[in-house]
JSON list of C-alpha atoms and ligand atoms in Angstrom, two decimals:
[
{"chain": "A", "resi": 1276, "resn": "MET", "atom": "CA", "xyz": [27.61, 29.23, 27.26]},
{"chain": "A", "resi": 1277, "resn": "ASP", "atom": "CA", "xyz": [28.81, 25.66, 28.31]},
{"chain": "A", "resi": 1278, "resn": "LEU", "atom": "CA", "xyz": [26.70, 22.83, 28.92]},
{"chain": "A", "resi": 1279, "resn": "LEU", "atom": "CA", "xyz": [26.84, 23.26, 32.92]},
{"chain": "A", "resi": 1280, "resn": "SER", "atom": "CA", "xyz": [25.86, 26.82, 32.59]},
{"chain": "A", "resi": 1281, "resn": "MET", "atom": "CA", "xyz": [23.11, 26.08, 30.32]},
{"chain": "A", "resi": 1282, "resn": "VAL", "atom": "CA", "xyz": [21.80, 23.29, 32.67]},
{"chain": "A", "resi": 1283, "resn": "GLY", "atom": "CA", "xyz": [22.10, 25.74, 35.71]},
{"chain": "A", "resi": 1284, "resn": "MET", "atom": "CA", "xyz": [20.40, 28.55, 33.88]},
{"chain": "A", "resi": 1285, "resn": "ALA", "atom": "CA", "xyz": [17.40, 26.08, 32.92]},
{"chain": "A", "resi": 1286, "resn": "THR", "atom": "CA", "xyz": [17.27, 24.63, 36.57]},
{"chain": "A", "resi": 1287, "resn": "LYS", "atom": "CA", "xyz": [17.05, 28.02, 37.92]},
{"chain": "A", "resi": 1288, "resn": "ARG", "atom": "CA", "xyz": [14.13, 28.98, 35.53]},
{"chain": "A", "resi": 1289, "resn": "ARG", "atom": "CA", "xyz": [12.28, 25.72, 35.91]},
{"chain": "A", "resi": 1290, "resn": "GLN", "atom": "CA", "xyz": [9.07, 27.17, 37.37]},
{"chain": "A", "resi": 1291, "resn": "ASP", "atom": "CA", "xyz": [8.86, 29.83, 34.97]},
{"chain": "A", "resi": 1292, "resn": "TYR", "atom": "CA", "xyz": [9.35, 27.41, 32.33]},
{"chain": "A", "resi": 1293, "resn": "MET", "atom": "CA", "xyz": [6.38, 25.25, 33.70]},
{"chain": "A", "resi": 1294, "resn": "GLU", "atom": "CA", "xyz": [4.03, 28.11, 33.63]},
{"chain": "A", "resi": 1295, "resn": "GLN", "atom": "CA", "xyz": [4.95, 29.46, 30.43]},
{"chain": "A", "resi": 1296, "resn": "ALA", "atom": "CA", "xyz": [4.61, 26.06, 28.84]},
{"chain": "A", "resi": 1297, "resn": "LYS", "atom": "CA", "xyz": [1.04, 25.60, 30.33]},
{"chain": "A", "resi": 1298, "resn": "THR", "atom": "CA", "xyz": [-0.03, 29.08, 28.66]},
{"chain": "A", "resi": 1299, "resn": "LEU", "atom": "CA", "xyz": [1.60, 27.75, 25.41]},
{"chain": "A", "resi": 1300, "resn": "ALA", "atom": "CA", "xyz": [-0.21, 24.43, 25.63]},
{"chain": "A", "resi": 1301, "resn": "ARG", "atom": "CA", "xyz": [-3.54, 26.27, 26.46]},
{"chain": "A", "resi": 1302, "resn": "LYS", "atom": "CA", "xyz": [-3.06, 28.76, 23.50]},
{"chain": "A", "resi": 1303, "resn": "TYR", "atom": "CA", "xyz": [-2.16, 26.41, 20.69]},
{"chain": "A", "resi": 1304, "resn": "LYS", "atom": "CA", "xyz": [-4.07, 23.17, 21.79]},
{"chain": "A", "resi": 1305, "resn": "GLU", "atom": "CA", "xyz": [-2.71, 20.76, 19.31]},
{"chain": "A", "resi": 1306, "resn": "GLN", "atom": "CA", "xyz": [0.72, 19.69, 18.60]},
{"chain": "A", "resi": 1307, "resn": "PRO", "atom": "CA", "xyz": [0.61, 20.46, 14.87]},
{"chain": "A", "resi": 1308, "resn": "ARG", "atom": "CA", "xyz": [-0.29, 24.16, 15.64]},
{"chain": "A", "resi": 1309, "resn": "LEU", "atom": "CA", "xyz": [2.46, 24.32, 18.47]},
{"chain": "A", "resi": 1310, "resn": "GLU", "atom": "CA", "xyz": [4.96, 23.06, 15.98]},
{"chain": "A", "resi": 1311, "resn": "GLU", "atom": "CA", "xyz": [3.90, 25.54, 13.40]},
{"chain": "A", "resi": 1312, "resn": "ARG", "atom": "CA", "xyz": [4.01, 28.21, 15.80]},
{"chain": "A", "resi": 1313, "resn": "MET", "atom": "CA", "xyz": [7.55, 27.46, 16.88]},
{"chain": "A", "resi": 1314, "resn": "LYS", "atom": "CA", "xyz": [8.79, 27.04, 13.29]},
{"chain": "A", "resi": 1315, "resn": "ALA", "atom": "CA", "xyz": [7.71, 30.76, 12.80]},
{"chain": "A", "resi": 1316, "resn": "GLU", "atom": "CA", "xyz": [9.43, 31.61, 15.96]},
{"chain": "A", "resi": 1317, "resn": "SER", "atom": "CA", "xyz": [12.61, 29.97, 14.77]},
{"chain": "A", "resi": 1318, "resn": "LEU", "atom": "CA", "xyz": [12.56, 32.21, 11.68]},
{"chain": "A", "resi": 1319, "resn": "GLY", "atom": "CA", "xyz": [11.81, 35.37, 13.68]},
{"chain": "A", "resi": 1320, "resn": "LEU", "atom": "CA", "xyz": [14.65, 34.75, 16.16]},
{"chain": "A", "resi": 1321, "resn": "VAL", "atom": "CA", "xyz": [17.12, 34.15, 13.57]},
{"chain": "A", "resi": 1322, "resn": "LYS", "atom": "CA", "xyz": [15.92, 37.16, 11.63]},
{"chain": "A", "resi": 1323, "resn": "GLY", "atom": "CA", "xyz": [16.35, 39.29, 14.94]},
{"chain": "A", "resi": 1324, "resn": "LEU", "atom": "CA", "xyz": [19.84, 38.12, 15.22]},
{"chain": "A", "resi": 1325, "resn": "ARG", "atom": "CA", "xyz": [20.87, 38.78, 11.64]},
{"chain": "A", "resi": 1326, "resn": "ASP", "atom": "CA", "xyz": [19.31, 42.21, 11.84]},
{"chain": "A", "resi": 1327, "resn": "LYS", "atom": "CA", "xyz": [20.78, 43.11, 14.97]},
{"chain": "A", "resi": 1328, "resn": "LEU", "atom": "CA", "xyz": [17.74, 43.46, 16.81]},
{"chain": "A", "resi": 1329, "resn": "MET", "atom": "CA", "xyz": [19.03, 41.18, 19.52]},
{"chain": "A", "resi": 1330, "resn": "LYS", "atom": "CA", "xyz": [22.49, 40.56, 20.84]},
{"chain": "A", "resi": 1331, "resn": "TRP", "atom": "CA", "xyz": [24.13, 37.20, 20.87]},
{"chain": "A", "resi": 1332, "resn": "GLY", "atom": "CA", "xyz": [23.54, 36.76, 24.62]},
{"chain": "A", "resi": 1333, "resn": "GLU", "atom": "CA", "xyz": [19.84, 37.50, 24.37]},
{"chain": "A", "resi": 1334, "resn": "TYR", "atom": "CA", "xyz": [19.63, 35.16, 21.19]},
{"chain": "A", "resi": 1335, "resn": "GLU", "atom": "CA", "xyz": [21.37, 32.40, 23.15]},
{"chain": "A", "resi": 1336, "resn": "ARG", "atom": "CA", "xyz": [19.09, 32.68, 26.26]},
{"chain": "A", "resi": 1337, "resn": "THR", "atom": "CA", "xyz": [15.97, 33.01, 24.02]},
{"chain": "A", "resi": 1338, "resn": "ILE", "atom": "CA", "xyz": [16.68, 29.85, 22.12]},
{"chain": "A", "resi": 1339, "resn": "LEU", "atom": "CA", "xyz": [17.48, 28.07, 25.41]},
{"chain": "A", "resi": 1340, "resn": "ASP", "atom": "CA", "xyz": [13.95, 29.27, 27.00]},
{"chain": "A", "resi": 1341, "resn": "LYS", "atom": "CA", "xyz": [12.11, 28.57, 23.68]},
{"chain": "A", "resi": 1342, "resn": "THR", "atom": "CA", "xyz": [13.69, 25.06, 23.32]},
{"chain": "A", "resi": 1343, "resn": "ILE", "atom": "CA", "xyz": [12.62, 24.06, 26.79]},
{"chain": "A", "resi": 1344, "resn": "VAL", "atom": "CA", "xyz": [9.22, 25.73, 26.88]},
{"chain": "A", "resi": 1345, "resn": "SER", "atom": "CA", "xyz": [8.06, 24.27, 23.63]},
{"chain": "A", "resi": 1346, "resn": "ALA", "atom": "CA", "xyz": [9.16, 20.85, 24.61]},
{"chain": "A", "resi": 1347, "resn": "LEU", "atom": "CA", "xyz": [7.29, 21.12, 27.95]},
{"chain": "A", "resi": 1348, "resn": "ALA", "atom": "CA", "xyz": [4.07, 22.45, 26.24]},
{"chain": "A", "resi": 1349, "resn": "ALA", "atom": "CA", "xyz": [4.21, 19.52, 23.92]},
{"chain": "A", "resi": 1350, "resn": "CYS", "atom": "CA", "xyz": [4.41, 17.19, 26.84]},
{"chain": "A", "resi": 1351, "resn": "ILE", "atom": "CA", "xyz": [1.62, 18.73, 28.28]},
{"chain": "A", "resi": 1352, "resn": "LEU", "atom": "CA", "xyz": [-0.39, 18.39, 25.23]},
{"chain": "A", "resi": 1353, "resn": "GLY", "atom": "CA", "xyz": [0.22, 14.95, 25.25]},
{"chain": "A", "resi": 1354, "resn": "ILE", "atom": "CA", "xyz": [-0.67, 14.39, 28.90]},
{"chain": "A", "resi": 1355, "resn": "LYS", "atom": "CA", "xyz": [-3.92, 16.10, 28.11]},
{"chain": "A", "resi": 1356, "resn": "GLU", "atom": "CA", "xyz": [-5.35, 16.34, 31.62]},
{"chain": "A", "resi": 1357, "resn": "ASP", "atom": "CA", "xyz": [-5.48, 19.47, 33.93]},
{"chain": "A", "resi": 1358, "resn": "LYS", "atom": "CA", "xyz": [-3.55, 18.05, 36.91]},
{"chain": "A", "resi": 1359, "resn": "SER", "atom": "CA", "xyz": [-0.64, 17.31, 34.89]},
{"chain": "A", "resi": 1360, "resn": "ASP", "atom": "CA", "xyz": [2.30, 18.68, 37.22]},
{"chain": "A", "resi": 1361, "resn": "ARG", "atom": "CA", "xyz": [3.54, 15.32, 38.40]},
{"chain": "A", "resi": 1362, "resn": "LYS", "atom": "CA", "xyz": [3.79, 13.68, 35.03]},
{"chain": "A", "resi": 1363, "resn": "LEU", "atom": "CA", "xyz": [5.33, 16.82, 33.77]},
{"chain": "A", "resi": 1364, "resn": "GLU", "atom": "CA", "xyz": [8.08, 16.84, 36.50]},
{"chain": "A", "resi": 1365, "resn": "LYS", "atom": "CA", "xyz": [9.15, 13.38, 35.09]},
{"chain": "A", "resi": 1366, "resn": "CYS", "atom": "CA", "xyz": [9.40, 15.00, 31.68]},
{"chain": "A", "resi": 1367, "resn": "TRP", "atom": "CA", "xyz": [11.84, 17.60, 33.04]},
{"chain": "A", "resi": 1368, "resn": "PRO", "atom": "CA", "xyz": [14.97, 15.37, 33.15]},
{"chain": "A", "resi": 1369, "resn": "ILE", "atom": "CA", "xyz": [14.29, 13.91, 29.83]},
{"chain": "A", "resi": 1370, "resn": "ILE", "atom": "CA", "xyz": [13.99, 17.21, 28.14]},
{"chain": "A", "resi": 1371, "resn": "VAL", "atom": "CA", "xyz": [17.11, 18.61, 29.80]},
{"chain": "A", "resi": 1372, "resn": "GLY", "atom": "CA", "xyz": [19.09, 15.43, 28.91]},
{"chain": "A", "resi": 1373, "resn": "ASP", "atom": "CA", "xyz": [17.84, 15.24, 25.44]},
{"chain": "A", "resi": 1374, "resn": "MET", "atom": "CA", "xyz": [17.98, 18.78, 24.35]},
{"chain": "A", "resi": 1375, "resn": "LEU", "atom": "CA", "xyz": [20.60, 20.74, 26.09]},
{"chain": "A", "resi": 1376, "resn": "PRO", "atom": "CA", "xyz": [23.82, 18.71, 25.06]},
{"chain": "A", "resi": 1377, "resn": "PRO", "atom": "CA", "xyz": [23.13, 19.29, 21.29]},
{"chain": "A", "resi": 1378, "resn": "LEU", "atom": "CA", "xyz": [21.73, 22.68, 21.76]},
{"chain": "A", "resi": 1379, "resn": "THR", "atom": "CA", "xyz": [25.08, 23.77, 23.54]},
{"chain": "A", "resi": 1380, "resn": "LYS", "atom": "CA", "xyz": [27.03, 22.59, 20.57]},
{"chain": "A", "resi": 1381, "resn": "PHE", "atom": "CA", "xyz": [24.83, 23.98, 18.03]},
{"chain": "A", "resi": 1382, "resn": "LEU", "atom": "CA", "xyz": [24.91, 27.45, 19.73]},
{"chain": "A", "resi": 1383, "resn": "ALA", "atom": "CA", "xyz": [28.61, 27.24, 19.99]},
{"chain": "A", "resi": 1384, "resn": "GLU", "atom": "CA", "xyz": [28.96, 26.45, 16.21]},
{"chain": "A", "resi": 1385, "resn": "THR", "atom": "CA", "xyz": [26.54, 29.36, 15.49]},
{"chain": "A", "resi": 1386, "resn": "LYS", "atom": "CA", "xyz": [28.77, 31.71, 17.33]},
{"chain": "A", "resi": 1387, "resn": "GLU", "atom": "CA", "xyz": [31.76, 30.35, 15.55]},
{"chain": "A", "resi": 1388, "resn": "TYR", "atom": "CA", "xyz": [30.19, 31.19, 12.26]},
{"chain": "A", "resi": 1389, "resn": "ILE", "atom": "CA", "xyz": [29.41, 34.61, 13.31]},
{"chain": "A", "resi": 1390, "resn": "ASP", "atom": "CA", "xyz": [32.98, 35.33, 14.73]},
{"chain": "A", "resi": 1391, "resn": "SER", "atom": "CA", "xyz": [34.71, 33.88, 11.52]},
{"chain": "A", "resi": 1392, "resn": "GLY", "atom": "CA", "xyz": [32.28, 35.95, 9.25]},
{"chain": "A", "resi": 1393, "resn": "VAL", "atom": "CA", "xyz": [30.56, 32.68, 7.55]},
{"chain": "A", "resi": 1394, "resn": "LEU", "atom": "CA", "xyz": [27.35, 34.31, 8.98]},
{"chain": "A", "resi": 1395, "resn": "ARG", "atom": "CA", "xyz": [27.56, 38.09, 8.70]},
{"chain": "A", "resi": 1396, "resn": "LEU", "atom": "CA", "xyz": [25.43, 40.18, 10.91]},
{"chain": "A", "resi": 1397, "resn": "GLY", "atom": "CA", "xyz": [23.40, 42.65, 9.15]},
{"chain": "A", "resi": 1398, "resn": "ASP", "atom": "CA", "xyz": [23.77, 40.78, 5.85]},
{"chain": "A", "resi": 1399, "resn": "GLN", "atom": "CA", "xyz": [20.54, 41.15, 3.86]},
{"chain": "A", "resi": 1400, "resn": "THR", "atom": "CA", "xyz": [22.06, 39.87, 0.56]},
{"chain": "A", "resi": 1401, "resn": "VAL", "atom": "CA", "xyz": [19.80, 36.59, 1.18]},
{"chain": "A", "resi": 1402, "resn": "ASP", "atom": "CA", "xyz": [16.06, 37.10, 1.54]},
{"chain": "A", "resi": 1403, "resn": "PHE", "atom": "CA", "xyz": [14.47, 34.48, 3.89]},
{"chain": "A", "resi": 1404, "resn": "ALA", "atom": "CA", "xyz": [11.46, 35.08, 1.66]},
{"chain": "A", "resi": 1405, "resn": "ASP", "atom": "CA", "xyz": [13.20, 33.30, -1.20]},
{"chain": "A", "resi": 1406, "resn": "TYR", "atom": "CA", "xyz": [13.16, 30.03, 0.64]},
{"chain": "A", "resi": 1407, "resn": "ASN", "atom": "CA", "xyz": [10.10, 28.16, 1.13]},
{"chain": "A", "resi": 1408, "resn": "LEU", "atom": "CA", "xyz": [11.18, 27.96, 4.79]},
{"chain": "A", "resi": 1409, "resn": "LEU", "atom": "CA", "xyz": [9.75, 26.29, 7.82]},
{"chain": "A", "resi": 1410, "resn": "GLY", "atom": "CA", "xyz": [6.09, 26.58, 8.81]},
{"chain": "A", "resi": 1411, "resn": "ALA", "atom": "CA", "xyz": [4.81, 28.81, 5.94]},
{"chain": "A", "resi": 1412, "resn": "ILE", "atom": "CA", "xyz": [2.50, 26.13, 4.79]},
{"chain": "A", "resi": 1413, "resn": "PRO", "atom": "CA", "xyz": [-0.24, 25.07, 7.18]},
{"chain": "A", "resi": 1414, "resn": "GLY", "atom": "CA", "xyz": [0.22, 21.19, 7.48]},
{"chain": "A", "resi": 1415, "resn": "ALA", "atom": "CA", "xyz": [4.08, 21.46, 7.20]},
{"chain": "A", "resi": 1416, "resn": "ILE", "atom": "CA", "xyz": [4.29, 18.56, 9.55]},
{"chain": "A", "resi": 1417, "resn": "ASP", "atom": "CA", "xyz": [3.62, 16.56, 6.31]},
{"chain": "A", "resi": 1418, "resn": "LEU", "atom": "CA", "xyz": [6.72, 17.69, 4.87]},
{"chain": "A", "resi": 1419, "resn": "ASP", "atom": "CA", "xyz": [9.28, 14.96, 4.02]},
{"chain": "A", "resi": 1420, "resn": "ALA", "atom": "CA", "xyz": [9.66, 13.65, 7.65]},
{"chain": "A", "resi": 1421, "resn": "ASP", "atom": "CA", "xyz": [11.99, 10.85, 6.55]},
{"chain": "A", "resi": 1422, "resn": "VAL", "atom": "CA", "xyz": [13.61, 12.26, 3.60]},
{"chain": "A", "resi": 1423, "resn": "LEU", "atom": "CA", "xyz": [16.82, 13.51, 5.10]},
{"chain": "A", "resi": 1424, "resn": "GLU", "atom": "CA", "xyz": [17.35, 10.39, 6.86]},
{"chain": "A", "resi": 1425, "resn": "GLY", "atom": "CA", "xyz": [20.68, 9.75, 8.59]},
{"chain": "A", "resi": 1426, "resn": "VAL", "atom": "CA", "xyz": [21.12, 13.32, 9.77]},
{"chain": "A", "resi": 1427, "resn": "ASN", "atom": "CA", "xyz": [20.44, 14.60, 13.24]},
{"chain": "A", "resi": 1428, "resn": "PRO", "atom": "CA", "xyz": [20.65, 18.12, 14.04]},
{"chain": "A", "resi": 1429, "resn": "GLU", "atom": "CA", "xyz": [24.40, 17.93, 15.18]},
{"chain": "A", "resi": 1430, "resn": "GLU", "atom": "CA", "xyz": [25.64, 15.92, 12.07]},
{"chain": "A", "resi": 1431, "resn": "GLU", "atom": "CA", "xyz": [23.69, 18.39, 9.95]},
{"chain": "A", "resi": 1432, "resn": "GLY", "atom": "CA", "xyz": [25.90, 21.46, 11.45]},
{"chain": "A", "resi": 1433, "resn": "ILE", "atom": "CA", "xyz": [29.00, 19.28, 10.92]},
{"chain": "A", "resi": 1434, "resn": "GLN", "atom": "CA", "xyz": [28.17, 18.52, 7.34]},
{"chain": "A", "resi": 1435, "resn": "GLU", "atom": "CA", "xyz": [27.24, 22.23, 6.54]},
{"chain": "A", "resi": 1436, "resn": "ALA", "atom": "CA", "xyz": [30.36, 23.36, 7.98]},
{"chain": "A", "resi": 1437, "resn": "THR", "atom": "CA", "xyz": [32.89, 20.67, 5.99]},
{"chain": "A", "resi": 1438, "resn": "GLN", "atom": "CA", "xyz": [30.80, 21.51, 2.90]},
{"chain": "A", "resi": 1439, "resn": "GLN", "atom": "CA", "xyz": [30.69, 25.24, 3.44]},
{"chain": "A", "resi": 1440, "resn": "ARG", "atom": "CA", "xyz": [26.88, 24.99, 2.60]},
{"chain": "A", "resi": 1441, "resn": "ALA", "atom": "CA", "xyz": [26.61, 27.91, 5.10]},
{"chain": "A", "resi": 1442, "resn": "GLN", "atom": "CA", "xyz": [28.13, 30.26, 2.54]},
{"chain": "A", "resi": 1443, "resn": "GLY", "atom": "CA", "xyz": [25.35, 31.40, 0.26]},
{"chain": "A", "resi": 1444, "resn": "ARG", "atom": "CA", "xyz": [22.48, 30.22, 2.07]},
{"chain": "A", "resi": 1445, "resn": "SER", "atom": "CA", "xyz": [23.72, 30.87, 5.48]},
{"chain": "A", "resi": 1446, "resn": "TRP", "atom": "CA", "xyz": [20.71, 32.58, 7.45]},
{"chain": "A", "resi": 1447, "resn": "PRO", "atom": "CA", "xyz": [18.04, 30.81, 6.12]},
{"chain": "A", "resi": 1448, "resn": "ALA", "atom": "CA", "xyz": [19.98, 27.35, 6.87]},
{"chain": "A", "resi": 1449, "resn": "LEU", "atom": "CA", "xyz": [20.28, 28.58, 10.33]},
{"chain": "A", "resi": 1450, "resn": "ALA", "atom": "CA", "xyz": [16.68, 29.20, 10.73]},
{"chain": "A", "resi": 1451, "resn": "GLU", "atom": "CA", "xyz": [16.16, 25.70, 9.38]},
{"chain": "A", "resi": 1452, "resn": "ARG", "atom": "CA", "xyz": [18.27, 24.38, 12.10]},
{"chain": "A", "resi": 1453, "resn": "VAL", "atom": "CA", "xyz": [16.88, 26.28, 14.87]},
{"chain": "A", "resi": 1454, "resn": "SER", "atom": "CA", "xyz": [13.48, 24.98, 14.16]},
{"chain": "A", "resi": 1455, "resn": "ARG", "atom": "CA", "xyz": [14.96, 21.54, 14.73]},
{"chain": "A", "resi": 1456, "resn": "TYR", "atom": "CA", "xyz": [15.44, 22.51, 18.43]},
{"chain": "A", "resi": 1457, "resn": "LEU", "atom": "CA", "xyz": [12.24, 24.61, 18.82]},
{"chain": "A", "resi": 1458, "resn": "ALA", "atom": "CA", "xyz": [9.83, 23.00, 16.51]},
{"chain": "A", "resi": 1459, "resn": "THR", "atom": "CA", "xyz": [10.27, 19.54, 15.10]},
{"chain": "A", "resi": 1460, "resn": "PRO", "atom": "CA", "xyz": [11.22, 17.91, 18.51]},
{"chain": "A", "resi": 1461, "resn": "THR", "atom": "CA", "xyz": [7.53, 18.81, 19.80]},
{"chain": "A", "resi": 1462, "resn": "PHE", "atom": "CA", "xyz": [6.20, 15.65, 18.05]},
{"chain": "A", "resi": 1463, "resn": "SER", "atom": "CA", "xyz": [8.35, 13.40, 20.22]},
{"chain": "A", "resi": 1464, "resn": "PHE", "atom": "CA", "xyz": [7.73, 15.23, 23.44]},
{"chain": "A", "resi": 1465, "resn": "TYR", "atom": "CA", "xyz": [4.02, 14.99, 22.80]},
{"chain": "A", "resi": 1466, "resn": "ASN", "atom": "CA", "xyz": [4.45, 11.23, 22.52]},
{"chain": "A", "resi": 1467, "resn": "LEU", "atom": "CA", "xyz": [6.48, 11.43, 25.69]},
{"chain": "A", "resi": 1468, "resn": "GLY", "atom": "CA", "xyz": [3.55, 13.09, 27.42]},
{"chain": "A", "resi": 1469, "resn": "GLU", "atom": "CA", "xyz": [1.11, 10.36, 26.17]},
{"chain": "A", "resi": 1470, "resn": "TYR", "atom": "CA", "xyz": [3.64, 7.79, 27.35]},
{"chain": "A", "resi": 1471, "resn": "MET", "atom": "CA", "xyz": [3.46, 9.15, 30.93]},
{"chain": "A", "resi": 1472, "resn": "VAL", "atom": "CA", "xyz": [-0.24, 8.65, 30.94]},
{"chain": "A", "resi": 1473, "resn": "ALA", "atom": "CA", "xyz": [-0.29, 4.97, 29.54]},
{"chain": "A", "resi": 1474, "resn": "GLN", "atom": "CA", "xyz": [2.25, 3.98, 32.13]},
{"chain": "A", "resi": 1475, "resn": "ASP", "atom": "CA", "xyz": [-0.18, 5.68, 34.92]},
{"chain": "A", "resi": 1476, "resn": "VAL", "atom": "CA", "xyz": [-3.31, 4.04, 33.36]},
{"chain": "A", "resi": 1477, "resn": "GLY", "atom": "CA", "xyz": [-1.38, 0.87, 33.66]},
{"chain": "A", "resi": 1478, "resn": "TYR", "atom": "CA", "xyz": [-1.27, -0.22, 29.99]},
{"chain": "A", "resi": 1479, "resn": "LYS", "atom": "CA", "xyz": [0.92, -3.33, 29.51]},
{"chain": "A", "resi": 1480, "resn": "ASP", "atom": "CA", "xyz": [1.99, -2.99, 25.80]},
{"chain": "A", "resi": 1481, "resn": "MET", "atom": "CA", "xyz": [2.94, -0.69, 23.30]},
{"chain": "A", "resi": 1482, "resn": "ARG", "atom": "CA", "xyz": [3.65, -0.61, 19.54]},
{"chain": "A", "resi": 1483, "resn": "ARG", "atom": "CA", "xyz": [5.21, 1.86, 17.34]},
{"chain": "A", "resi": 1484, "resn": "VAL", "atom": "CA", "xyz": [3.25, 2.60, 14.03]},
{"chain": "A", "resi": 1485, "resn": "ALA", "atom": "CA", "xyz": [5.32, 3.96, 11.22]},
{"chain": "A", "resi": 1486, "resn": "ARG", "atom": "CA", "xyz": [3.91, 6.05, 8.48]},
{"chain": "A", "resi": 1487, "resn": "GLU", "atom": "CA", "xyz": [3.67, 3.46, 5.70]},
{"chain": "A", "resi": 1488, "resn": "ASP", "atom": "CA", "xyz": [4.90, 5.46, 2.81]},
{"chain": "A", "resi": 1489, "resn": "LYS", "atom": "CA", "xyz": [8.11, 5.31, 0.94]},
{"chain": "A", "resi": 1490, "resn": "LYS", "atom": "CA", "xyz": [9.78, 7.98, 2.88]},
{"chain": "A", "resi": 1491, "resn": "THR", "atom": "CA", "xyz": [9.55, 5.86, 6.05]},
{"chain": "A", "resi": 1492, "resn": "CYS", "atom": "CA", "xyz": [13.05, 5.00, 7.27]},
{"chain": "A", "resi": 1493, "resn": "VAL", "atom": "CA", "xyz": [14.18, 1.41, 7.67]},
{"chain": "A", "resi": 1494, "resn": "ASP", "atom": "CA", "xyz": [14.50, 1.51, 11.43]},
{"chain": "A", "resi": 1495, "resn": "CYS", "atom": "CA", "xyz": [10.90, 2.91, 11.72]},
{"chain": "A", "resi": 1496, "resn": "ARG", "atom": "CA", "xyz": [9.73, 0.16, 9.64]},
{"chain": "A", "resi": 1497, "resn": "ASN", "atom": "CA", "xyz": [11.48, -2.49, 11.63]},
{"chain": "A", "resi": 1498, "resn": "TYR", "atom": "CA", "xyz": [9.92, -1.09, 14.93]},
{"chain": "A", "resi": 1499, "resn": "ASP", "atom": "CA", "xyz": [6.47, -1.17, 13.30]},
{"chain": "A", "resi": 1500, "resn": "ALA", "atom": "CA", "xyz": [7.07, -4.89, 12.17]},
{"chain": "A", "resi": 1501, "resn": "GLN", "atom": "CA", "xyz": [7.80, -5.98, 15.78]},
{"chain": "A", "resi": 1502, "resn": "GLY", "atom": "CA", "xyz": [4.13, -5.29, 16.63]},
{"chain": "A", "resi": 1503, "resn": "TRP", "atom": "CA", "xyz": [3.24, -5.33, 20.33]},
{"chain": "A", "resi": 1504, "resn": "VAL", "atom": "CA", "xyz": [6.04, -5.24, 22.91]},
{"chain": "A", "resi": 1505, "resn": "PRO", "atom": "CA", "xyz": [6.07, -4.83, 26.71]},
{"chain": "A", "resi": 1506, "resn": "ILE", "atom": "CA", "xyz": [5.69, -1.12, 27.65]},
{"chain": "A", "resi": 1507, "resn": "GLY", "atom": "CA", "xyz": [8.97, 0.70, 27.93]},
{"chain": "A", "resi": 1508, "resn": "GLU", "atom": "CA", "xyz": [10.79, -1.73, 25.85]},
{"chain": "A", "resi": 1509, "resn": "MET", "atom": "CA", "xyz": [10.73, 0.22, 22.48]},
{"chain": "A", "resi": 1510, "resn": "PRO", "atom": "CA", "xyz": [12.35, 3.64, 21.84]},
{"chain": "A", "resi": 1511, "resn": "MET", "atom": "CA", "xyz": [9.96, 6.40, 21.55]},
{"chain": "A", "resi": 1512, "resn": "PRO", "atom": "CA", "xyz": [9.40, 8.24, 18.04]},
{"chain": "A", "resi": 1513, "resn": "GLY", "atom": "CA", "xyz": [12.45, 10.02, 17.18]},
{"chain": "A", "resi": 1514, "resn": "LYS", "atom": "CA", "xyz": [14.58, 7.75, 19.24]},
{"chain": "A", "resi": 1515, "resn": "GLY", "atom": "CA", "xyz": [16.62, 4.85, 17.69]},
{"chain": "A", "resi": 1516, "resn": "CYS", "atom": "CA", "xyz": [15.58, 5.80, 14.15]},
{"chain": "A", "resi": 1517, "resn": "ARG", "atom": "CA", "xyz": [17.57, 7.88, 11.46]},
{"chain": "A", "resi": 1518, "resn": "CYS", "atom": "CA", "xyz": [14.92, 10.37, 10.86]},
{"chain": "A", "resi": 1519, "resn": "TYR", "atom": "CA", "xyz": [15.35, 11.61, 14.57]},
{"chain": "A", "resi": 1520, "resn": "ASP", "atom": "CA", "xyz": [13.27, 14.56, 15.29]},
{"chain": "A", "resi": 1521, "resn": "ARG", "atom": "CA", "xyz": [11.71, 14.39, 11.94]},
{"chain": "A", "resi": 1522, "resn": "CYS", "atom": "CA", "xyz": [10.27, 10.80, 12.83]},
{"chain": "A", "resi": 1523, "resn": "ARG", "atom": "CA", "xyz": [6.40, 10.90, 12.74]},
{"chain": "A", "resi": 1524, "resn": "CYS", "atom": "CA", "xyz": [5.75, 7.39, 14.01]},
{"chain": "A", "resi": 1525, "resn": "TYR", "atom": "CA", "xyz": [3.20, 7.16, 16.82]},
{"chain": "A", "resi": 1526, "resn": "ILE", "atom": "CA", "xyz": [2.54, 4.97, 19.64]},
{"chain": "A", "resi": 1527, "resn": "GLU", "atom": "CA", "xyz": [-0.35, 2.79, 20.61]},
{"chain": "A", "resi": 1528, "resn": "TYR", "atom": "CA", "xyz": [-0.95, 1.34, 23.78]},
{"chain": "A", "resi": 1529, "resn": "ARG", "atom": "CA", "xyz": [-3.11, -1.48, 25.27]},
{"chain": "B", "resi": 2283, "resn": "LIG", "atom": "ZN1", "xyz": [12.60, 6.68, 10.88]},
{"chain": "B", "resi": 2284, "resn": "LIG", "atom": "ZN1", "xyz": [9.59, 7.01, 12.69]}
]
């Protein structure tokens, strides 16, 4: 599916997505729980594709749906109040603009892997259970957020292809990558929801607080060191830093 079809499909289903996101947010209540849930779903989806429980078209649509619904649910959790529709509407174009272009490329790459036999459907030679994958551990959010700095989901795919890393550990590697659309971005969309509220409340300043451990990347450290700046003048966590969706900085307002 090309980007235009993807955006068209998402636009058509917008109201559905909003409703599903509200249900998801009510169910999981907190961003870390939502993230864990979406990691598990990433794994389930990739297994379903590998084990031929779903066809390519269904896999593609499901990933699109879940990417958007989980991002919206994360925004809702950040917004917190019940009457969040107006603020949620403001999150929509940001979600579509941030997520769908890389997702389109990612899915095209996966399809290529399958068509060229790098990923073999029905291949059970690698057991997902052999990998300490995804959200198996509660609190997986503390996993090395900044360790893999310098690699965004797209670059990761390119690297994987050039190094032919997808050979031996193909399907588990794919599950990990899917979770970078479905799961890890929930943190930054949660922050986006909070930002929408802070703007409305009329806060004037923001600051980005980095985790001050040795994994924190240099960009995040720099934002942290800048201290208070006028609201809107600093990129949100996951933006403008080399840890991308794995960034776990948070924002304070005043
Ligand atoms: Zn960083
Ligand atoms: Zn960060």
